[in-house]
Short mmCIF file of C-alpha atoms in Angstrom, two decimals:
data_model
loop_
_atom_site.label_atom_id
_atom_site.label_comp_id
_atom_site.label_asym_id
_atom_site.label_seq_id
_atom_site.Cartn_x
_atom_site.Cartn_y
_atom_site.Cartn_z
CA UNK V 1164 0.00 0.08 -0.04
CA UNK V 1165 1.12 3.50 -0.95
CA UNK V 1166 2.50 5.61 2.22
CA UNK V 1167 0.31 8.52 1.08
CA UNK V 1168 -3.18 6.44 1.26
CA UNK V 1169 -5.42 7.00 4.05
CA UNK V 1170 -5.72 3.96 6.33
CA UNK V 1171 -8.60 3.38 8.41
CA UNK V 1172 -8.69 0.85 11.53
CA UNK V 1173 -11.36 -0.05 13.58
CA UNK V 1174 -10.70 -2.06 16.93
CA UNK V 1175 -12.77 -2.89 20.19
CA UNK V 1176 -10.37 -2.35 22.93
CA UNK V 1177 -10.48 -4.01 26.50
CA UNK V 1178 -12.46 -0.82 27.71
CA UNK V 1179 -15.05 -1.55 25.08
CA UNK V 1180 -14.07 1.58 23.02
CA UNK V 1181 -14.58 1.14 19.22
CA UNK V 1182 -13.28 3.93 17.29
CA UNK V 1183 -12.01 4.44 13.44
CA UNK V 1184 -8.33 5.84 13.51
CA UNK V 1185 -7.23 7.48 10.27
CA UNK V 1186 -3.94 8.63 9.60
CA UNK V 1187 -2.27 9.77 6.48
CA UNK V 1188 0.89 7.46 6.95
CA UNK V 1189 3.15 10.29 5.09
CA UNK V 1190 2.11 12.74 7.73
CA UNK V 1191 2.25 10.40 10.87
CA UNK V 1192 6.18 10.23 10.62
CA UNK V 1193 6.32 14.06 10.53
CA UNK V 1194 5.51 14.20 14.44
CA UNK V 1195 8.52 14.83 16.24
CA UNK V 1196 9.38 12.88 19.52
CA UNK V 1197 11.63 14.92 21.39
CA UNK V 1198 13.82 12.16 22.82
CA UNK V 1199 17.54 13.36 23.25
CA UNK V 1200 20.88 11.49 22.19
CA UNK V 1201 21.76 10.90 25.72
CA UNK V 1202 18.62 9.26 26.35
CA UNK V 1203 18.61 7.03 23.47
CA UNK V 1204 22.48 6.30 24.39
CA UNK V 1205 21.30 5.45 27.95
CA UNK V 1206 18.40 3.14 26.67
CA UNK V 1207 21.25 1.45 24.14
CA UNK V 1208 23.40 0.75 26.96
CA UNK V 1209 20.56 -0.44 29.25
CA UNK V 1210 19.42 -2.73 26.62
CA UNK V 1211 22.95 -4.08 25.68
CA UNK V 1212 23.59 -4.86 29.33
CA UNK V 1213 20.17 -6.46 29.98
CA UNK V 1214 20.72 -8.75 27.13
CA UNK V 1215 24.33 -9.73 27.67
CA UNK V 1216 23.22 -10.99 31.12
CA UNK V 1217 22.94 -14.78 30.99
CA UNK V 1218 22.41 -15.07 34.78
CA UNK V 1219 20.19 -13.19 37.15
CA UNK V 1220 19.68 -9.74 35.80
CA UNK V 1221 22.23 -6.97 36.44
CA UNK V 1222 19.40 -4.40 36.98
CA UNK V 1223 16.35 -5.21 39.14
CA UNK V 1224 13.59 -3.25 37.19
CA UNK V 1225 10.64 -4.89 39.18
CA UNK V 1226 12.00 -4.22 42.48
CA UNK V 1227 11.69 -8.03 43.46
CA UNK V 1228 15.66 -8.34 43.97
CA UNK V 1229 17.68 -7.65 46.91
CA UNK V 1230 20.30 -5.47 45.30
CA UNK V 1231 20.55 -2.88 42.55
CA UNK V 1232 17.08 -1.99 42.72
CA UNK V 1233 15.61 0.32 39.95
CA UNK V 1234 12.32 1.62 41.33
CA UNK V 1235 10.15 2.93 38.27
CA UNK V 1236 7.46 4.26 40.78
CA UNK V 1237 9.68 6.58 42.34
CA UNK V 1238 8.85 10.12 40.91
CA UNK V 1239 10.01 11.94 43.57
CA UNK V 1240 12.76 13.89 41.95
CA UNK V 1241 11.49 14.65 38.54
CA UNK V 1242 14.06 17.73 38.23
CA UNK V 1243 16.81 15.08 37.61
CA UNK V 1244 14.93 13.73 34.43
CA UNK V 1245 16.41 16.54 32.64
CA UNK V 1246 20.23 16.85 32.66
CA UNK V 1247 20.56 19.28 30.25
CA UNK V 1248 18.61 21.92 32.13
CA UNK V 1249 20.33 21.11 35.30
CA UNK V 1250 23.93 21.88 33.63
CA UNK V 1251 22.56 25.35 33.64
CA UNK V 1252 21.82 27.99 36.17
CA UNK V 1253 18.70 29.56 34.63
CA UNK V 1254 17.53 33.00 35.49
CA UNK V 1255 13.81 32.20 35.97
CA UNK V 1256 11.49 35.21 35.67
CA UNK V 1257 8.02 34.98 36.59
CA UNK V 1258 5.43 37.87 35.07
CA UNK V 1259 2.44 37.67 37.10
CA UNK V 1260 -0.56 39.45 37.00
CA UNK V 1261 -4.45 39.78 35.68
CA UNK V 1262 -5.58 39.58 31.92
CA UNK V 1263 -4.63 42.65 30.08
CA UNK V 1264 -1.79 43.47 32.15
CA UNK V 1265 0.92 43.50 29.54
CA UNK V 1266 2.93 40.57 31.13
CA UNK V 1267 3.01 38.15 28.19
CA UNK V 1268 3.98 41.44 26.10
CA UNK V 1269 7.13 41.94 28.32
CA UNK V 1270 8.16 38.41 28.03
CA UNK V 1271 7.82 38.47 24.20
CA UNK V 1272 10.04 41.60 23.86
CA UNK V 1273 12.75 39.47 25.65
CA UNK V 1274 12.27 36.60 23.26
CA UNK V 1275 12.39 38.72 20.28
CA UNK V 1276 15.73 40.36 21.26
CA UNK V 1277 17.25 36.88 22.19
CA UNK V 1278 19.79 34.87 19.61
CA UNK V 1279 17.56 31.82 20.30
CA UNK V 1280 14.28 30.91 21.73
CA UNK V 1281 11.05 29.37 22.12
CA UNK V 1282 7.75 30.35 23.23
CA UNK V 1283 5.63 27.27 24.76
CA UNK V 1284 1.75 28.08 24.52
CA UNK V 1285 -1.63 26.38 25.55
CA UNK V 1286 -3.27 26.65 22.17
CA UNK V 1287 -2.20 26.27 18.74
CA UNK V 1288 -3.80 29.65 17.63
CA UNK V 1289 -1.35 31.25 20.49
CA UNK V 1290 1.38 29.62 19.00
CA UNK V 1291 0.34 30.63 15.65
CA UNK V 1292 0.34 34.18 16.63
CA UNK V 1293 3.55 34.46 18.22
CA UNK V 1294 5.31 33.04 15.32
CA UNK V 1295 3.63 35.11 13.03
CA UNK V 1296 4.70 38.28 15.29
CA UNK V 1297 8.31 37.33 15.43
CA UNK V 1298 8.65 36.60 11.61
CA UNK V 1299 6.78 39.94 10.98
CA UNK V 1300 9.69 41.30 13.09
CA UNK V 1301 12.42 39.82 10.94
CA UNK V 1302 13.06 37.09 13.62
CA UNK V 1303 12.72 33.85 11.68
CA UNK V 1304 10.59 31.43 13.90
CA UNK V 1305 9.30 28.04 13.34
CA UNK V 1306 5.76 26.97 14.13
CA UNK V 1307 5.37 23.71 15.81
CA UNK V 1308 2.17 22.07 17.20
CA UNK V 1309 0.68 18.53 17.34
CA UNK V 1310 -1.17 19.20 14.07
CA UNK V 1311 1.29 21.33 12.01
CA UNK V 1312 5.02 22.12 11.40
CA UNK V 1313 5.91 25.22 9.52
CA UNK V 1314 9.65 25.78 9.56
CA UNK V 1315 11.43 28.95 8.52
CA UNK V 1316 14.80 28.86 6.80
CA UNK V 1317 17.83 29.78 9.07
CA UNK V 1318 15.12 30.06 12.19
CA UNK V 1319 16.82 29.88 15.62
CA UNK V 1320 13.32 30.61 17.52
CA UNK V 1321 10.35 28.50 17.73
CA UNK V 1322 6.69 28.68 18.90
CA UNK V 1323 5.34 25.70 19.94
CA UNK V 1324 2.31 24.26 21.80
CA UNK V 1325 3.62 23.27 25.27
CA UNK V 1326 3.39 19.41 24.69
CA UNK V 1327 5.89 19.88 21.70
CA UNK V 1328 8.44 21.80 23.83
CA UNK V 1329 11.84 20.35 23.03
CA UNK V 1330 13.69 19.70 26.38
CA UNK V 1331 16.85 18.63 24.51
CA UNK V 1332 17.98 21.88 22.89
CA UNK V 1333 19.80 24.85 24.46
CA UNK V 1334 18.02 28.39 24.33
CA UNK V 1335 18.94 31.66 25.18
CA UNK V 1336 15.43 32.74 26.09
CA UNK V 1337 12.17 30.77 26.53
CA UNK V 1338 8.58 31.56 27.44
CA UNK V 1339 6.16 29.36 29.21
CA UNK V 1340 2.76 31.09 28.90
CA UNK V 1341 -0.34 30.55 31.43
CA UNK V 1342 2.38 28.65 33.74
CA UNK V 1343 -0.78 28.33 36.21
CA UNK V 1344 -1.78 25.30 33.99
CA UNK V 1345 0.67 23.06 35.93
CA UNK V 1346 -2.15 22.64 38.28
CA UNK V 1347 -4.51 21.18 35.43
CA UNK V 1348 -5.48 17.79 36.13
CA UNK V 1349 -5.17 16.78 32.56
CA UNK V 1350 -2.43 18.88 30.89
CA UNK V 1351 -0.77 20.07 33.71
CA UNK V 1352 2.40 17.51 33.35
CA UNK V 1353 3.37 19.37 29.89
CA UNK V 1354 3.81 22.29 31.67
CA UNK V 1355 5.81 20.86 34.53
CA UNK V 1356 7.84 19.04 32.10
CA UNK V 1357 8.78 22.50 30.43
CA UNK V 1358 9.17 24.20 33.53
CA UNK V 1359 11.83 21.58 34.78
CA UNK V 1360 13.31 20.70 31.48
CA UNK V 1361 13.54 23.72 29.27
CA UNK V 1362 17.35 24.45 28.93
CA UNK V 1363 17.62 28.38 28.71
CA UNK V 1364 19.77 31.08 30.03
CA UNK V 1365 16.53 32.89 30.47
CA UNK V 1366 13.14 31.26 31.35
CA UNK V 1367 10.01 33.60 31.46
CA UNK V 1368 7.09 32.37 33.09
CA UNK V 1369 3.77 34.21 32.47
CA UNK V 1370 0.56 33.53 34.56
CA UNK V 1371 -1.89 34.19 37.52
CA UNK V 1372 0.00 35.12 40.77
CA UNK V 1373 -1.38 32.09 42.43
CA UNK V 1374 1.30 29.84 40.88
CA UNK V 1375 4.17 31.95 42.49
CA UNK V 1376 4.65 29.91 45.69
CA UNK V 1377 4.45 26.47 44.08
CA UNK V 1378 7.00 27.36 41.36
CA UNK V 1379 9.33 28.85 43.94
CA UNK V 1380 8.92 25.89 46.09
CA UNK V 1381 9.59 23.42 43.23
CA UNK V 1382 12.64 25.29 41.65
CA UNK V 1383 14.50 25.37 45.06
CA UNK V 1384 16.24 21.93 44.22
CA UNK V 1385 17.17 22.99 40.63
CA UNK V 1386 19.67 25.77 41.62
CA UNK V 1387 18.02 28.47 39.27
CA UNK V 1388 17.75 32.16 40.26
CA UNK V 1389 14.15 33.18 40.52
CA UNK V 1390 12.46 36.48 40.53
CA UNK V 1391 8.95 37.81 40.39
CA UNK V 1392 7.60 40.92 38.44
CA UNK V 1393 4.23 41.73 39.05
CA UNK V 1394 1.62 43.68 36.78
CA UNK V 1395 -1.30 45.61 37.01
CA UNK V 1396 -4.22 45.69 34.72
CA UNK V 1397 -3.83 48.35 31.90
CA UNK V 1398 -7.49 49.08 31.21
CA UNK V 1399 -10.52 49.14 33.43
CA UNK V 1400 -12.82 46.06 33.70
CA UNK V 1401 -16.47 46.91 34.81
CA UNK V 1402 -18.71 44.15 36.13
CA UNK V 1403 -22.29 45.34 35.23
CA UNK V 1404 -25.23 45.05 37.69
CA UNK V 1405 -27.67 43.90 35.50
CA UNK V 1406 -27.75 40.70 33.09
CA UNK V 1407 -28.14 40.87 29.24
CA UNK V 1408 -31.78 39.80 29.37
CA UNK V 1409 -32.44 39.36 25.58
CA UNK V 1410 -30.70 39.08 22.17
CA UNK V 1411 -31.89 42.53 21.16
CA UNK V 1412 -29.46 43.70 23.76
CA UNK V 1413 -26.59 42.22 22.17
CA UNK V 1414 -24.36 44.80 20.63
CA UNK V 1415 -21.20 45.42 18.41
CA UNK V 1416 -18.17 44.24 20.38
CA UNK V 1417 -19.89 41.62 22.60
CA UNK V 1418 -18.50 38.33 23.06
CA UNK V 1419 -21.02 35.68 24.46
CA UNK V 1420 -19.25 32.80 26.25
CA UNK V 1421 -20.67 29.40 26.33
CA UNK V 1422 -19.21 25.86 26.85
CA UNK V 1423 -20.35 23.33 24.14
CA UNK V 1424 -20.04 23.51 20.43
CA UNK V 1425 -23.88 22.82 20.36
CA UNK V 1426 -24.58 25.98 22.32
CA UNK V 1427 -22.35 28.16 20.55
CA UNK V 1428 -23.87 27.65 17.27
CA UNK V 1429 -27.40 27.73 19.01
CA UNK V 1430 -26.55 31.26 20.00
CA UNK V 1431 -24.95 32.05 16.90
CA UNK V 1432 -28.32 31.19 15.02
CA UNK V 1433 -30.59 33.18 17.60
CA UNK V 1434 -28.40 36.24 17.32
CA UNK V 1435 -28.01 36.10 13.62
CA UNK V 1436 -32.01 35.71 13.31
CA UNK V 1437 -32.55 38.93 15.15
CA UNK V 1438 -31.06 40.58 12.06
CA UNK V 1439 -28.72 43.17 13.50
CA UNK V 1440 -25.40 41.20 13.80
CA UNK V 1441 -23.11 38.48 12.16
CA UNK V 1442 -21.32 36.06 14.51
CA UNK V 1443 -17.87 34.61 14.35
CA UNK V 1444 -17.47 31.62 16.42
CA UNK V 1445 -13.91 30.70 18.52
CA UNK V 1446 -13.69 27.18 20.27
CA UNK V 1447 -10.90 24.81 21.03
CA UNK V 1448 -11.62 21.89 18.74
CA UNK V 1449 -11.89 24.29 15.42
CA UNK V 1450 -9.09 23.59 12.92
CA UNK V 1451 -6.56 26.43 13.51
CA UNK V 1452 -6.72 27.87 10.18
CA UNK V 1453 -10.56 28.42 10.72
CA UNK V 1454 -10.08 29.85 14.05
CA UNK V 1455 -7.58 32.16 12.68
CA UNK V 1456 -10.07 33.29 9.99
CA UNK V 1457 -12.82 33.66 12.60
CA UNK V 1458 -10.81 35.88 15.15
CA UNK V 1459 -9.41 38.03 12.16
CA UNK V 1460 -12.88 38.41 11.09
CA UNK V 1461 -14.33 39.72 14.33
CA UNK V 1462 -11.39 41.87 14.80
CA UNK V 1463 -11.74 43.56 11.44
CA UNK V 1464 -13.99 46.66 11.82
CA UNK V 1465 -14.51 46.60 8.06
CA UNK V 1466 -17.01 43.88 8.04
CA UNK V 1467 -20.24 42.85 9.46
CA UNK V 1468 -18.91 40.17 11.80
CA UNK V 1469 -19.17 42.28 14.89
CA UNK V 1470 -20.07 39.76 17.77
CA UNK V 1471 -18.34 36.90 18.89
CA UNK V 1472 -19.78 33.57 20.21
CA UNK V 1473 -17.04 31.39 21.88
CA UNK V 1474 -15.93 29.14 24.18
CA UNK V 1475 -13.35 29.60 27.33
CA UNK V 1476 -10.75 28.92 24.81
CA UNK V 1477 -10.64 32.99 24.56
CA UNK V 1478 -9.34 32.97 28.33
CA UNK V 1479 -5.97 31.60 27.14
CA UNK V 1480 -4.69 35.06 25.90
CA UNK V 1481 -6.20 35.31 22.16
CA UNK V 1482 -5.96 38.99 20.86
CA UNK V 1483 -9.37 39.87 20.61
CA UNK V 1484 -11.17 43.24 20.40
CA UNK V 1485 -13.97 42.56 22.92
CA UNK V 1486 -16.10 45.27 24.41
CA UNK V 1487 -18.06 43.18 26.64
CA UNK V 1488 -18.00 39.43 28.20
CA UNK V 1489 -21.41 38.17 28.65
CA UNK V 1490 -21.44 34.42 30.42
CA UNK V 1491 -24.43 32.28 29.19
CA UNK V 1492 -23.75 30.06 32.05
CA UNK V 1493 -21.18 29.98 34.99
CA UNK V 1494 -21.10 26.14 34.72
CA UNK V 1495 -19.48 23.80 32.43
CA UNK V 1496 -19.22 20.37 31.76
CA UNK V 1497 -15.43 19.09 32.50
CA UNK V 1498 -15.52 15.57 31.31
CA UNK V 1499 -16.61 13.92 34.30
CA UNK V 1500 -19.73 16.28 35.40
CA UNK V 1501 -20.99 20.01 35.22
CA UNK V 1502 -19.50 22.26 37.81
CA UNK V 1503 -19.24 25.71 38.49
CA UNK V 1504 -16.34 27.80 37.06
CA UNK V 1505 -13.61 28.43 39.54
CA UNK V 1506 -12.43 32.01 40.41
CA UNK V 1507 -9.66 31.86 38.07
CA UNK V 1508 -11.41 30.46 35.34
CA UNK V 1509 -13.97 33.40 35.48
CA UNK V 1510 -11.41 36.24 35.90
CA UNK V 1511 -9.34 34.78 33.16
CA UNK V 1512 -12.45 34.86 30.79
CA UNK V 1513 -14.01 38.03 31.88
CA UNK V 1514 -10.26 39.90 31.51
CA UNK V 1515 -10.78 39.53 27.70
CA UNK V 1516 -12.80 42.57 27.71
CA UNK V 1517 -11.47 45.91 27.23
CA UNK V 1518 -8.03 45.03 25.57
CA UNK V 1519 -5.70 47.83 25.81
CA UNK V 1520 -4.98 50.02 23.09
CA UNK V 1521 -8.33 48.76 21.37
CA UNK V 1522 -11.45 50.15 20.06
CA UNK V 1523 -12.99 49.23 23.23
CA UNK V 1524 -10.57 50.65 26.23
CA UNK V 1525 -13.07 49.95 28.93
CA UNK V 1526 -14.11 46.35 29.35
CA UNK V 1527 -17.50 45.23 30.73
CA UNK V 1528 -18.73 41.83 31.99
CA UNK V 1529 -22.18 40.40 32.66
CA UNK V 1530 -24.25 37.45 32.49
CA UNK V 1531 -27.27 36.38 30.66
CA UNK V 1532 -28.95 35.21 33.74
CA UNK V 1533 -29.70 37.50 36.79
CA UNK V 1534 -29.02 34.46 39.25
CA UNK V 1535 -25.28 34.29 38.14
CA UNK V 1536 -24.35 37.72 38.85
CA UNK V 1537 -23.41 37.27 42.54
CA UNK V 1538 -21.01 34.51 41.63
CA UNK V 1539 -19.60 36.67 39.06
CA UNK V 1540 -19.06 39.78 41.27
CA UNK V 1541 -17.69 37.75 44.12
CA UNK V 1542 -15.01 35.91 41.87
CA UNK V 1543 -13.76 39.25 40.38
CA UNK V 1544 -13.17 40.88 43.83
CA UNK V 1545 -11.41 37.63 44.78
CA UNK V 1546 -7.94 36.32 44.60
CA UNK V 1547 -7.42 33.09 42.86
CA UNK V 1548 -6.69 30.37 45.32
CA UNK V 1549 -3.10 29.28 45.51
CA UNK V 1550 -1.82 26.54 43.59
CA UNK V 1551 -0.69 23.94 45.64
CA UNK V 1552 0.59 20.91 43.47
CA UNK V 1553 1.81 20.70 39.65
CA UNK V 1554 0.96 17.70 37.51
CA UNK V 1555 3.40 15.11 36.74
CA UNK V 1556 3.87 12.02 34.65
CA UNK V 1557 6.89 10.00 33.59
CA UNK V 1558 9.39 10.74 30.70
CA UNK V 1559 9.18 8.61 27.71
CA UNK V 1560 12.77 7.44 28.83
CA UNK V 1561 10.93 5.71 31.95
CA UNK V 1562 8.40 4.35 29.95
CA UNK V 1563 10.95 2.94 27.62
CA UNK V 1564 12.84 1.16 30.18
CA UNK V 1565 9.94 -0.12 32.05
CA UNK V 1566 8.90 -1.63 28.76
CA UNK V 1567 12.32 -3.35 28.29
CA UNK V 1568 11.72 -5.11 31.71
CA UNK V 1569 7.97 -6.10 30.61
CA UNK V 1570 8.08 -6.91 27.09
CA UNK V 1571 4.77 -8.38 26.76
CA UNK V 1572 3.06 -5.17 28.38
CA UNK V 1573 1.42 -2.86 26.11
CA UNK V 1574 1.43 0.81 26.41
CA UNK V 1575 -1.88 0.72 28.41
CA UNK V 1576 -0.63 -1.70 31.08
CA UNK V 1577 2.64 0.54 31.39
CA UNK V 1578 0.67 3.72 32.28
CA UNK V 1579 -1.57 1.86 34.32
CA UNK V 1580 1.32 0.88 36.49
CA UNK V 1581 2.82 4.16 36.71
CA UNK V 1582 -0.57 5.73 37.75
CA UNK V 1583 -1.43 3.12 40.16
CA UNK V 1584 1.98 2.88 42.04
CA UNK V 1585 3.77 6.45 41.33
CA UNK V 1586 5.33 7.62 44.47
CA UNK V 1587 5.25 11.63 44.63
CA UNK V 1588 6.58 14.45 46.62
CA UNK V 1589 4.33 16.96 48.14
CA UNK V 1590 4.49 19.51 45.19
CA UNK V 1591 3.21 16.95 42.47
CA UNK V 1592 0.11 14.99 41.76
CA UNK V 1593 -0.06 12.24 38.82
CA UNK V 1594 -1.79 13.65 36.08
CA UNK V 1595 -5.20 12.28 35.05
CA UNK V 1596 -4.36 10.46 32.17
CA UNK V 1597 -7.67 8.84 31.16
CA UNK V 1598 -7.77 10.11 27.83
CA UNK V 1599 -4.38 8.89 27.14
CA UNK V 1600 -5.04 5.49 28.45
CA UNK V 1601 -8.18 5.35 26.28
CA UNK V 1602 -5.97 6.02 23.16
CA UNK V 1603 -3.25 3.44 24.22
CA UNK V 1604 -6.12 0.81 24.58
CA UNK V 1605 -6.65 1.15 21.00
CA UNK V 1606 -3.24 1.92 19.63
CA UNK V 1607 -2.03 -1.29 21.65
CA UNK V 1608 -4.33 -3.27 18.91
CA UNK V 1609 -2.03 -1.93 16.11
CA UNK V 1610 1.25 -3.02 14.62
CA UNK V 1611 3.22 -0.22 16.08
CA UNK V 1612 6.29 0.43 18.19
CA UNK V 1613 6.31 2.22 21.49
CA UNK V 1614 7.51 5.33 20.37
CA UNK V 1615 4.53 5.59 17.57
CA UNK V 1616 2.04 4.54 20.13
CA UNK V 1617 3.32 7.21 22.58
CA UNK V 1618 3.06 9.87 19.78
CA UNK V 1619 -0.56 8.91 19.47
CA UNK V 1620 -1.30 9.15 23.17
CA UNK V 1621 0.58 12.54 23.66
CA UNK V 1622 -0.75 14.36 20.49
#
C-alpha cells in the first residue's frame, strides 16, 4: 500500500471502545518525538547490558531483587530527569498579574531580542500568533504544534504548543505562557515538563499570581535564580449590575461565552436571526486555520461580523477586540460532571474584555441570567486560590525502560502501572491520563512500536 494512502482501523479495546483511526502515513512520521541523544544512548546501553546477562539481571526493574533495585514508581525527584537543563543556572522570571496587564508582551520583547528562543503556549492559535509576530519582526520563527509544522529557513526561534516543547535543545530565552496550568489535572504534566526541562539561560513564566509560591518551591532544588515581576491591569474592567436579558440587547463588540459547540452554534443562530449582527465563532476544537479566520474576521472593523460567540478558549490570551464579555452560564461540563467555574477561570475569561489600546479601552462583563451575577461579582473581587501541586507524568525514557523489563506489556498496562504505583513528593500529583489510556487501549491493537504509540497518546 502506498505511504500516502489514508488507512482506517477499527478495533474494540478492553475498555469497550470502538473507534476508527485514520492517518495519512506520510504525515504520521512528521510528528516529532523529543528524545535526546543522551536518552537514546542510555537506553541502548541499558538494553545491551540487559541482553548480555545470562544469569540474574544486573538491574532489578521489578524491585523484587534484594540488590541494585531500579524503582520505576519513584517519581519524587523529577528535576533529575532533565540533565541538560540542570547543567545551567537558569534565570527564571515570573511575570504575573491579571489579564490585559502586559505580562506576556513584556516576556515576548525579551524573546524577540534573544539570539535563540522558544515560546510554549497552551493553544495552537497562540503559538501561531507568536510565530507570526516574530516573523513579521524579521526574527525567523518555526511553528510546531501537534497538528502542524511550518519551518522557516535559518530560524533560531520556535513557537510551539507546550506538549511539543523540546527539552533537548539549548536556548538563550524561553517563555512558558499560562504557567498556572501546571495545576491542570490533564495537561499539567506538560507544563511541569517544560518548567523543569527547558534548558534556557532565561526562562520567562507568564500567568496568575496564584502559581508563584508553588513555582518557587519546585525550583528550590534546581539551583535556578528566581525573580517575580508583578503587573497591574492596563485598562478598567467593569462588572455590570444587570444581566443581558435578551438577544436584542447584544451589541457590537460583545462576546457571548458558552461551553459546548452545540450551544455556540445555537446562540449564533439566535443572534443572527434577530437581524442586527453576524457572529464569528471561536472554540478549542476548531481547526487552526478556521479559528484564525474567525478571530481575524471579528477583529476587522470593516466587515459585518461584529459579535463573537466563543468557548473558554478565549481565556488563554487570544488577541480579540472585545467590548463586553457575557457569560451564558457559570457552569461547565469538565469531562466527568457539570461544575461551577473556578475563580481563576471566571477572571481569566472576563478579563478578555477591554483590550489595552483597542477600540474598546474599558471592558465590561455580565451574564445572561441574573442568578449568576453574585458568583461573577464575588469571583472578580477574590484572589485566585494558591496552587498547591503541579501535574506530573513519567518521561518517555522511563516508559521505555519499564517496557524493556516487561516486554509483553502494552502501553496501556505501562501507563496503568505508573498511575497506580507512583510515589510523589508533596509538590506534585499524578496527572489524570484517562484520555491517554483510552487511546493507548486502541493503539495497543495496532502493529506499532512504543514510540509511535506514545506519539498518538500525547498528540
